[in-house]
Short mmCIF file of C-alpha atoms in Angstrom, two decimals:
data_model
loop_
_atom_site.label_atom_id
_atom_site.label_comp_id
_atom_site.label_asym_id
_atom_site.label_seq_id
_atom_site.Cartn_x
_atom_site.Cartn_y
_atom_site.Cartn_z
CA UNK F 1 59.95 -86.43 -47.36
CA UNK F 2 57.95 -83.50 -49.30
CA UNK F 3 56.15 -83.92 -52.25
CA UNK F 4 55.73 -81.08 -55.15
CA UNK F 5 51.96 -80.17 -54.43
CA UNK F 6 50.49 -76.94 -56.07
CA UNK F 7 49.73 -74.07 -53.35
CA UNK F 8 45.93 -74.35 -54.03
CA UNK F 9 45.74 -78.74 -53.60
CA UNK F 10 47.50 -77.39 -50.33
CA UNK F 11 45.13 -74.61 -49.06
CA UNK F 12 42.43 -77.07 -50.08
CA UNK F 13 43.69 -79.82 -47.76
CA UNK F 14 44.43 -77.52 -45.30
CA UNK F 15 40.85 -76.25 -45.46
CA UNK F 16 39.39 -79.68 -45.42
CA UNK F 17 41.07 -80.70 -42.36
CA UNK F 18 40.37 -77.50 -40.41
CA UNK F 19 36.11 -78.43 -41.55
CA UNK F 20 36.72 -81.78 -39.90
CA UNK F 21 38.25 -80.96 -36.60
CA UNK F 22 35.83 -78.43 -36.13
CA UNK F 23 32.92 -81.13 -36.82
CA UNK F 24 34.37 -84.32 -35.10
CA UNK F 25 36.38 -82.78 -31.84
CA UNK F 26 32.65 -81.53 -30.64
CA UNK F 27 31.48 -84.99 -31.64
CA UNK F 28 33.98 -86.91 -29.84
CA UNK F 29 33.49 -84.79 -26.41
CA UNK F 30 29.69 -86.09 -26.24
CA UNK F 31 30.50 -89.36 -27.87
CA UNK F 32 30.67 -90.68 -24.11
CA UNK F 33 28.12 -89.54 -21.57
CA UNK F 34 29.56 -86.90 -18.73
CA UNK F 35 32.11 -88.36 -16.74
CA UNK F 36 32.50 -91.48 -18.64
CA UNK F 37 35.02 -90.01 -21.33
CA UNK F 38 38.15 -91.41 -19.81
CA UNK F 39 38.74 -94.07 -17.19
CA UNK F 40 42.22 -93.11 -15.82
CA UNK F 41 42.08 -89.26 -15.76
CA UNK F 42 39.77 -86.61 -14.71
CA UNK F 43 36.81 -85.31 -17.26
CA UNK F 44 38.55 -81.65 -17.65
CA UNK F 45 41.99 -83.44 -18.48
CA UNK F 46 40.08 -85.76 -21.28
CA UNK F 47 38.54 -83.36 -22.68
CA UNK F 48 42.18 -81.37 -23.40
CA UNK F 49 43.13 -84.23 -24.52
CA UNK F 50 40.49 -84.96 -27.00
CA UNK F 51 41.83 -81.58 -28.17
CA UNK F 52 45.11 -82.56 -28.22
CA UNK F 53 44.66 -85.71 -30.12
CA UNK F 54 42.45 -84.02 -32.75
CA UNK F 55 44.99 -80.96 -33.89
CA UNK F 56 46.97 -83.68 -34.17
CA UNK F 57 45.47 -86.45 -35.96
CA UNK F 58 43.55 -83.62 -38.33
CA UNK F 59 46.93 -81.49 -38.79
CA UNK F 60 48.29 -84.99 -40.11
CA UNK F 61 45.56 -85.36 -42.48
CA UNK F 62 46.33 -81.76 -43.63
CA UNK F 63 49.38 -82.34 -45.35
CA UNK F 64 48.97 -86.28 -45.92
CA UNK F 65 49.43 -85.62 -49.79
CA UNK F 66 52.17 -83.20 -49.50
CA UNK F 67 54.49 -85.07 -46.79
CA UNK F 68 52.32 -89.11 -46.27
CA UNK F 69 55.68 -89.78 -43.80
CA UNK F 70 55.63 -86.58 -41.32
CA UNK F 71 51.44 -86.90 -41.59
CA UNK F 72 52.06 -90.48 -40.55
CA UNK F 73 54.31 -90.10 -37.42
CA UNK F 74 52.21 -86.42 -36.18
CA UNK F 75 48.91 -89.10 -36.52
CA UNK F 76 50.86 -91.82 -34.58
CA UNK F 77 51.51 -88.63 -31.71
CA UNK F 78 48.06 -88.19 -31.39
CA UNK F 79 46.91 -91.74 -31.19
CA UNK F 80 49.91 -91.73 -28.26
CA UNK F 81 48.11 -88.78 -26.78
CA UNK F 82 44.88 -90.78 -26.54
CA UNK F 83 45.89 -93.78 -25.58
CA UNK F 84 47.76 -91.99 -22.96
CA UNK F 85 44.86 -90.03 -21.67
CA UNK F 86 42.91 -93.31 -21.57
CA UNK F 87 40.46 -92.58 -24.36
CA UNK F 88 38.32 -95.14 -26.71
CA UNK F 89 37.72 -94.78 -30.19
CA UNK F 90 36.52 -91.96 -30.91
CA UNK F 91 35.10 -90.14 -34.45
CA UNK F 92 38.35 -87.73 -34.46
CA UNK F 93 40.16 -91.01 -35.53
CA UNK F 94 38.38 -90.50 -39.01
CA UNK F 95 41.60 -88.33 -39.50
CA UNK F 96 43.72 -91.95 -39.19
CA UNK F 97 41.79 -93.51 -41.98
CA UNK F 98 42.61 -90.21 -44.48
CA UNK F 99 46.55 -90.58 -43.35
CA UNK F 100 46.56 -94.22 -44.02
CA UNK F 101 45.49 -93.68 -47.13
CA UNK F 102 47.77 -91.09 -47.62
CA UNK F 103 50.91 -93.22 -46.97
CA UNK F 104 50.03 -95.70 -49.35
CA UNK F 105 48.43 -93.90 -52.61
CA UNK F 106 51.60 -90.74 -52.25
CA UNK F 107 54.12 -92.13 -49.83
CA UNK F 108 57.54 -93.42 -50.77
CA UNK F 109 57.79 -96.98 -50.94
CA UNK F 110 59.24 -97.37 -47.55
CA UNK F 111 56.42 -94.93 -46.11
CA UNK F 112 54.26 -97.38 -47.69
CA UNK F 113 54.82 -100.19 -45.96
CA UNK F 114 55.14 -98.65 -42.57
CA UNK F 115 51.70 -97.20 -43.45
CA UNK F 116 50.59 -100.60 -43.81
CA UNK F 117 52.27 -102.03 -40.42
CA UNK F 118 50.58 -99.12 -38.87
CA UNK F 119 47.68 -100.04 -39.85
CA UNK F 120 48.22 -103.55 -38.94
CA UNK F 121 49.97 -102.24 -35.31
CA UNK F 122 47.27 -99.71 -34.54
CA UNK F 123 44.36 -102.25 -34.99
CA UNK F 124 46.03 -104.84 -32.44
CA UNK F 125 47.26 -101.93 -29.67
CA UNK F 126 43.50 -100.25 -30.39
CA UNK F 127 42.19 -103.80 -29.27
CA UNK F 128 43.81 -103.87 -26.42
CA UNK F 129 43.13 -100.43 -25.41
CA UNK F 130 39.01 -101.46 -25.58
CA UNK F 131 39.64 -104.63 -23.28
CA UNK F 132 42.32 -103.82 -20.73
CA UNK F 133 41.16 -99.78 -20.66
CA UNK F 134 37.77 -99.46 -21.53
CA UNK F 135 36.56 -102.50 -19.87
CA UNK F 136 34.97 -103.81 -22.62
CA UNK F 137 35.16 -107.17 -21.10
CA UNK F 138 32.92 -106.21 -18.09
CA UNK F 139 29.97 -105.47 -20.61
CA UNK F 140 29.58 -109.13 -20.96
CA UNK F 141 29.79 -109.01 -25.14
CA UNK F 142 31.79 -112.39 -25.41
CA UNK F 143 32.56 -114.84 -22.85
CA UNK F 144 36.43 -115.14 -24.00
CA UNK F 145 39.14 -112.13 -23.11
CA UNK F 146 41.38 -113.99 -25.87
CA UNK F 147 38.25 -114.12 -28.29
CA UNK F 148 37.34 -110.78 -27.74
CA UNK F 149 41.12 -109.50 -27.76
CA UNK F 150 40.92 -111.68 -31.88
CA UNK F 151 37.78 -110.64 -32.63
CA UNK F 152 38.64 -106.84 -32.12
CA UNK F 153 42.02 -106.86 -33.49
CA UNK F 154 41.00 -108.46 -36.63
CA UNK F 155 38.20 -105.72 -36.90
CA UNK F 156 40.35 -102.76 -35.71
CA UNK F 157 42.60 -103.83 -38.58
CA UNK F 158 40.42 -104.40 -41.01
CA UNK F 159 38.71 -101.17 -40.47
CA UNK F 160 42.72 -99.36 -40.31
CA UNK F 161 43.55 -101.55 -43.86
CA UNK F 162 40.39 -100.57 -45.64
CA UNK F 163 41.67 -97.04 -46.14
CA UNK F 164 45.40 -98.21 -46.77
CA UNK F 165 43.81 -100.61 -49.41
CA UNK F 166 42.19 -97.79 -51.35
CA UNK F 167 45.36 -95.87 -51.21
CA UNK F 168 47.38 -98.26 -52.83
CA UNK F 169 44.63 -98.95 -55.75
CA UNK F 170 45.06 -95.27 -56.02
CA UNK F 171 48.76 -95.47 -56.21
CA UNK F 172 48.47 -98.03 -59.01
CA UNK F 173 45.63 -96.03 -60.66
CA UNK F 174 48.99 -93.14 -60.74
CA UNK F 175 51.48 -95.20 -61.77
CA UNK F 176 49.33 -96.50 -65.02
CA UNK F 177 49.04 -92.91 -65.56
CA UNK F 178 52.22 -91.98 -65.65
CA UNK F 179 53.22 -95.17 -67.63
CA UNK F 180 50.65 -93.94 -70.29
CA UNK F 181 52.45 -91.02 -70.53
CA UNK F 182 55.87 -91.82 -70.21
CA UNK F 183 54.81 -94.33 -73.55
CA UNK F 184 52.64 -91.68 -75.41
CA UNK F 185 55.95 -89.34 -74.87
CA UNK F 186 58.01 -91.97 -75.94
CA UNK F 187 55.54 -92.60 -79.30
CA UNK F 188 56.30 -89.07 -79.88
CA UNK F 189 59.61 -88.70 -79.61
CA UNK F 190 60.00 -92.25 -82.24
CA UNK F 191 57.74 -90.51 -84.54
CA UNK F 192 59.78 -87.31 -84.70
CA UNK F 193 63.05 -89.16 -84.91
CA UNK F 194 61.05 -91.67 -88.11
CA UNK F 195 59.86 -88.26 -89.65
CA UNK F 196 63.43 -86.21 -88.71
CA UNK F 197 65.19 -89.58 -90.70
CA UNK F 198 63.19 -89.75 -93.15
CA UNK F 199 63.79 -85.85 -94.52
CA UNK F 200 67.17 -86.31 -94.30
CA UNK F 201 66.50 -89.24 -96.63
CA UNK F 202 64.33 -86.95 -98.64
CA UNK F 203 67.12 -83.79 -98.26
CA UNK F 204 69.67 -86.29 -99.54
CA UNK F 205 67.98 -87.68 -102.35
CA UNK F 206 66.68 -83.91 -103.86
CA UNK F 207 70.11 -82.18 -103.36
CA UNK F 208 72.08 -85.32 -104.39
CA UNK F 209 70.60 -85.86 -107.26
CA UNK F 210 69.99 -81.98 -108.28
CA UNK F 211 73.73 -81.74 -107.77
CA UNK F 212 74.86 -84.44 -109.79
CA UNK F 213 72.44 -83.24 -113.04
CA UNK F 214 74.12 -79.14 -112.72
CA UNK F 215 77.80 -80.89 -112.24
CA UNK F 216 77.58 -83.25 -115.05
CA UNK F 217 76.10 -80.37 -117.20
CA UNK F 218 78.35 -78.13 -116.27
CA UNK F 219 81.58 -80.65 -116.81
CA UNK F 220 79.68 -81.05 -120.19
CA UNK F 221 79.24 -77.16 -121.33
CA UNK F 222 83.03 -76.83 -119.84
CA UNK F 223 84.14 -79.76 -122.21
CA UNK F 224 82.17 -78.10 -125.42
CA UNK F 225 83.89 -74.93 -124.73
CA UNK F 226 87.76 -76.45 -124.30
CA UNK F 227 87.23 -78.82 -127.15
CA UNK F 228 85.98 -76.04 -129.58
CA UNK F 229 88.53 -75.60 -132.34
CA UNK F 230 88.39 -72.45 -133.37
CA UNK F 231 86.20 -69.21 -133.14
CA UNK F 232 83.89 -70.48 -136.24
CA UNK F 233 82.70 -73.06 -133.58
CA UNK F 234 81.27 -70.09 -130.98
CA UNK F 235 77.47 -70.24 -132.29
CA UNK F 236 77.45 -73.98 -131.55
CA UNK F 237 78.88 -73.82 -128.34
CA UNK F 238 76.77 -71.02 -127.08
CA UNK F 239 73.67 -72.49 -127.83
CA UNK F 240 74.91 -75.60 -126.22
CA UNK F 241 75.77 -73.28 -123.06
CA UNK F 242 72.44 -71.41 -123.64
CA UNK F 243 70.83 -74.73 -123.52
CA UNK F 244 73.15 -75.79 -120.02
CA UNK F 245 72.69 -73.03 -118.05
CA UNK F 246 68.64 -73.45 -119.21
CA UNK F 247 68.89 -77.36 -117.61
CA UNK F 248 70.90 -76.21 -114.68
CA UNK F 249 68.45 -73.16 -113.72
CA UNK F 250 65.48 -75.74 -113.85
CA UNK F 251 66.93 -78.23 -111.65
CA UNK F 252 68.06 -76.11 -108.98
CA UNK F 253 64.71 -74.09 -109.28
CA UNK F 254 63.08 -77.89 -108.52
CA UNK F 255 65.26 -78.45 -106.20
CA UNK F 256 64.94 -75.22 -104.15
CA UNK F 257 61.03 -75.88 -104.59
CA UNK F 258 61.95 -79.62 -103.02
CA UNK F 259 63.81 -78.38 -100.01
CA UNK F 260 61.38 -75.42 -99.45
CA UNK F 261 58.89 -78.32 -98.50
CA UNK F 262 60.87 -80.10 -96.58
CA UNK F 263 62.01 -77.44 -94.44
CA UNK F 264 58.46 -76.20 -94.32
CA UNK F 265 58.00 -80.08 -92.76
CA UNK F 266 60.26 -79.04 -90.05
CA UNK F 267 59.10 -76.43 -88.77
CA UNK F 268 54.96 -77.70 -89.42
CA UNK F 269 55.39 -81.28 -88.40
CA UNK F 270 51.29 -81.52 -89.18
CA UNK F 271 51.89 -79.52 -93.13
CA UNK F 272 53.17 -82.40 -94.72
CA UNK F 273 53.30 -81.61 -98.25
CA UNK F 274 52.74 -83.86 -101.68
CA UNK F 275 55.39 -86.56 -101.91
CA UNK F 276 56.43 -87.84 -105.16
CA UNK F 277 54.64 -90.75 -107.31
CA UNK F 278 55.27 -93.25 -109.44
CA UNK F 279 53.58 -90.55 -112.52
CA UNK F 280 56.80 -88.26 -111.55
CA UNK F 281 59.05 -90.86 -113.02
CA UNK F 282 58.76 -89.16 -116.73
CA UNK F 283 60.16 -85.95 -114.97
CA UNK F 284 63.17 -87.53 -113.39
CA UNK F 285 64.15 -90.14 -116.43
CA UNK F 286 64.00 -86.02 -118.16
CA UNK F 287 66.44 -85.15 -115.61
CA UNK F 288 68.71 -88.16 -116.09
CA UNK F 289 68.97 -87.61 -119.65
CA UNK F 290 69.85 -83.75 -119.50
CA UNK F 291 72.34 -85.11 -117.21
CA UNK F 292 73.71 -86.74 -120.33
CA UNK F 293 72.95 -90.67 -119.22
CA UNK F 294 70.45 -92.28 -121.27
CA UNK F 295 67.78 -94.57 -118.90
CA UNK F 296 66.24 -97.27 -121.12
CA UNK F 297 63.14 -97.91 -118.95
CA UNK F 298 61.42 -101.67 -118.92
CA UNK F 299 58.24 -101.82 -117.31
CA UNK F 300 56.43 -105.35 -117.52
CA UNK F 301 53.89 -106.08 -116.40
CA UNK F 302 51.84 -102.80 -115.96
CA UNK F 303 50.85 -101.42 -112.38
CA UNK F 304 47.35 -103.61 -111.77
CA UNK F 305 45.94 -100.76 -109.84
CA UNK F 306 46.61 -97.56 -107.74
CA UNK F 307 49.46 -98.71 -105.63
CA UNK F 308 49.77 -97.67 -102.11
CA UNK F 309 51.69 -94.11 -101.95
CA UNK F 310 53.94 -95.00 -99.82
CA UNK F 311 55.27 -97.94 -102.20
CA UNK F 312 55.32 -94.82 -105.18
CA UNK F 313 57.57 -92.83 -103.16
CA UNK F 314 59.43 -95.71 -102.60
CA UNK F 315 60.27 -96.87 -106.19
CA UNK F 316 60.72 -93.01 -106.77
CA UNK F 317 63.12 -92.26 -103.89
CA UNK F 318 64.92 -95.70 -105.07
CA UNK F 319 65.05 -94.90 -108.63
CA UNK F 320 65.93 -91.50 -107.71
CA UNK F 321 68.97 -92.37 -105.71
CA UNK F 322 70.26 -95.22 -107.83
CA UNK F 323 70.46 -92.85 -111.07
CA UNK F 324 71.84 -90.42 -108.97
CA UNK F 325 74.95 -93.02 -108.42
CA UNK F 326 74.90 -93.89 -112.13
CA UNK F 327 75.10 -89.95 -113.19
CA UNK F 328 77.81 -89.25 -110.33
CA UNK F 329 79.56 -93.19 -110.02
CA UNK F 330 79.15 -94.95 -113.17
CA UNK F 331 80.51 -95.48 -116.63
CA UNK F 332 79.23 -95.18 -120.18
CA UNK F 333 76.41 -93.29 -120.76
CA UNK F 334 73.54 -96.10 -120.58
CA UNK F 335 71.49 -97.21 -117.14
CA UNK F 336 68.81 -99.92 -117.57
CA UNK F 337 65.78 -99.42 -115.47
CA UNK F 338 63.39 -102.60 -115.58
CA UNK F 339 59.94 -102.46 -113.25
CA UNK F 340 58.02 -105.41 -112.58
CA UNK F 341 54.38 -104.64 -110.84
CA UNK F 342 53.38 -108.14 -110.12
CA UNK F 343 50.24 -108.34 -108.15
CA UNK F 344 51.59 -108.82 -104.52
CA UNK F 345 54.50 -106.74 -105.14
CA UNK F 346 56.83 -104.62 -107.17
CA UNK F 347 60.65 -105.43 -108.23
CA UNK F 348 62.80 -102.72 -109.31
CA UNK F 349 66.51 -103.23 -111.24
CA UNK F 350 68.67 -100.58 -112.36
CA UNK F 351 72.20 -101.83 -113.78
CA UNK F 352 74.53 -99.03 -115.71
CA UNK F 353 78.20 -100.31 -116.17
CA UNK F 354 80.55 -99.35 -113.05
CA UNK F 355 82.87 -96.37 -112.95
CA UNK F 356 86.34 -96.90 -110.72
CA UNK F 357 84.55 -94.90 -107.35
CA UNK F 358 81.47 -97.03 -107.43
CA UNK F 359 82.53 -99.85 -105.00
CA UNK F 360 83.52 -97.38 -102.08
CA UNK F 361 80.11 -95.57 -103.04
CA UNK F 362 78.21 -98.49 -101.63
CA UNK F 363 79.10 -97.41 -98.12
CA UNK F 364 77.41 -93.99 -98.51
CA UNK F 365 74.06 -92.54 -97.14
CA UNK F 366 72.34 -93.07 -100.54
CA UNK F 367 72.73 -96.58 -100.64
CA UNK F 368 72.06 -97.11 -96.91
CA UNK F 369 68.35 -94.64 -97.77
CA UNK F 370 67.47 -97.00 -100.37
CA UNK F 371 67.84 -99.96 -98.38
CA UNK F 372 65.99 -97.87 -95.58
CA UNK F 373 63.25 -97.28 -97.63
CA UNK F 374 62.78 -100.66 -98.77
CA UNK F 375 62.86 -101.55 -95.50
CA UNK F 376 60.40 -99.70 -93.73
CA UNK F 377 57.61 -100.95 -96.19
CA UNK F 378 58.93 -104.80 -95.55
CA UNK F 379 60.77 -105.18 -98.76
CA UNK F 380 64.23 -105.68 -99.44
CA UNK F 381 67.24 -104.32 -101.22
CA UNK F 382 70.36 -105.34 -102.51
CA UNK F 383 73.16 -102.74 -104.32
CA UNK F 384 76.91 -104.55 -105.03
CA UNK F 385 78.85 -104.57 -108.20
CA UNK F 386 78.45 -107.69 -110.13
CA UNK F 387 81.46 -108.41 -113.51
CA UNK F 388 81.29 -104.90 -114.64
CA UNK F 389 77.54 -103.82 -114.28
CA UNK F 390 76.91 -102.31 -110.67
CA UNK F 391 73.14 -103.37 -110.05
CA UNK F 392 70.53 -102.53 -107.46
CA UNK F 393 67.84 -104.68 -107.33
CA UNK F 394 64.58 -104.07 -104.24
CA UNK F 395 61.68 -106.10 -103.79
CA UNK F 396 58.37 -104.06 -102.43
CA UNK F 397 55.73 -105.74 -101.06
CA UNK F 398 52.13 -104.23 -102.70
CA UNK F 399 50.23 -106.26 -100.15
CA UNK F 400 49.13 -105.02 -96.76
CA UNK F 401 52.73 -104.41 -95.62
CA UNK F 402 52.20 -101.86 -97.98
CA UNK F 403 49.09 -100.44 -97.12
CA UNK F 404 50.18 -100.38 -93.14
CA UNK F 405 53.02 -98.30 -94.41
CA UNK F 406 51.68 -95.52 -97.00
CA UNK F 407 49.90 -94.22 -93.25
CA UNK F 408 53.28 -93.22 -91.82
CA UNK F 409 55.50 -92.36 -94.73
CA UNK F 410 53.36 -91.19 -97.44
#
């Protein structure tokens, strides 16, 4: 029945209302001529009345916005009061109007239509009040008490509905509002889940792979060192240590650097920082092969132009992730890599020869990224074993699926 209203929206209505009954009450007591301000009780009792009726009716209108139902029933008491007393329209009913259109731009749905039969109740019971009361029938103004009794109802509610009318364009004018809002809020929280997904993606693609390059040298420096036959084979397998530990301080150094950024990311949602391209490909193939897996890299035919960044940090995230798999998953020490920028889109195809944990590897998060990836630009992505080559082939569109993207990801 009470709305949340701030203390000043308050004080101002209260203020408002207070200006109004002390500018219409004096207008309604010489809106009739002496003596002629009621017709069933004495001038001294109307003009109490008109008092009445107008703390009332204004006292309504003062907290119309912060309860439309209580203003609405206190407005219908002092309508009782004059109709009571005997009086006619007079200018304190102003205060009517503003509580009409309280009910229907603040009240509750219910309050709303009550607001509206009020409106429509008040106009009929105010017409009869002018004819049967007043005497407006002895004036002469129509020949017909049923015509006049139409005529006036159909003003008096009219006149009542205007008010309610503007009220409820107000009350839709809110709701768009908060509609607006409630969807810009929801825009926001989509876009921080997107941007929260994708670096995870990106966390899980820099630590996987960084991971898999340190264990597979270290498994390699450890193998060097068990396999070494005797003491004359130390020099050898401390450089190849020396030359280990140099490959596994550089990766984790990149990847520190890597998740520096993306943390930075999270906490400055606005900082994004440079994303990887399709000219950081040499580094990682690097990578791959200090891992100890040789990529033989196809590309044919040749980018055409500058493709959209989000499709570079797709083929790089992809590529990333796939010879991550191969390095951690696979068998022999061979990956193909094959890239095809055709001129509406690029297809990338890595195939190394499966290891024994590569089939339950397709359920992982790196597989499901990849396919993520290729998804959010509109392209496609497919990563099963096939004989004894495990293969993961995407599609990218370069088009303007492409270009839409490279806004939100890039």
């Amino acid at each position: 029945m009470i709305r949340p209203l701030s203390r000043s929206a308050l004080v101002l209505d209260i203020v408002m209302a207070f200006v109004a009954f002390a500018l219409f009450t004096p207008m309604s007591l010489v809106f009739y001529a002496p003596g002629q301000l009621s017709a069933t009780i004495a001038e001294s009792a109307g003009i109490l009345a008109v008092i009445i009726a107008g703390i009332l009716q204004f006292g309504s209108l003062a907290i119309g916005r912060l309860a439309p139902g209580i203003a609405l029933a206190v407005a219908w008491l002092g309508a009782i009061v004059q109709l009571v007393a005997g009086l006619g329209p007079l200018p304190i009913n102003v205060a009517i109007l503003g509580v009409l259109y309280a009910t229907a731009a603040w009240g509750s749905a219910r309050i709303l239509w009550i607001g509206l039969g009020s409106a429509v109740l008040g106009g009929i019971v105010a017409a009869l009040q002018i004819v049967f009361v007043n005497g407006l029938v002895g004036l002469g103004m129509v020949a017909s008490t049923v015509m006049t009794l139409v005529v006036l109802a159909i003003v008096s509610i009219l006149t009542l509905g205007a008010p309610w009318l503007g009220g409820f364009g107000w009350r839709m004018v809110l709701r768009w509002r908060a509609t607006r809002e409630a969807q810009a809020l929801a825009e926001i929280a989509t876009s921080e889940e997107q941007e929260r997904v994708r670096i995870a993606r990106d966390m899980h693609d820099v630590v996987a792979h960084s991971l898999a390059v340190i264990i597979a040298q270290s498994d390699g420096a450890r193998y060097a060192a068990a396999s070494a036959p005797s003491r004359s084979d130390a020099p050898a397998v401390q450089d190849v240590a020396i030359e280990t530990l140099g490959t596994v301080s550089q990766t984790a150094r990149a990847a520190l650097s890597d998740v520096r950024m993306l943390l930075t990311q999270l906490r400055h949602r606005q900082g994004d920082g440079p994303q990887p391209t399709i000219a950081d490909l040499e580094e990682l193939f690097a990578h791959v092969r200090q891992a100890g897996l040789e990529p033989r890299v196809t590309v044919d035919p040749m980018p055409p132009g500058e493709p959209p960044g989000a499709v570079q940090l797709a083929v790089y995230r992809i590529l990333q992730e796939a010879l991550t798999n191969a390095i951690r998953h696979g068998a022999g020490s061979v990956v193909d890599v094959r890239l095809a920028w055709l001129p509406d889109r690029v297809d990338v195809v890595v195939r190394n020869t499966a290891g024994t944990a590569v089939v339950g590897s397709a359920g992982g998060h790196g597989i499901v990224g990849m396919r993520e990836r290729a998804q959010l630009i509109g392209g496609t992505l497919t990563a099963a074993q096939e004989g004894e080559d495990f293969m993961v082939r995407a599609t990218l569109p370069i088009g303007s699926a492409g270009s839409i993207a490279s806004g939100g990801d890039s």
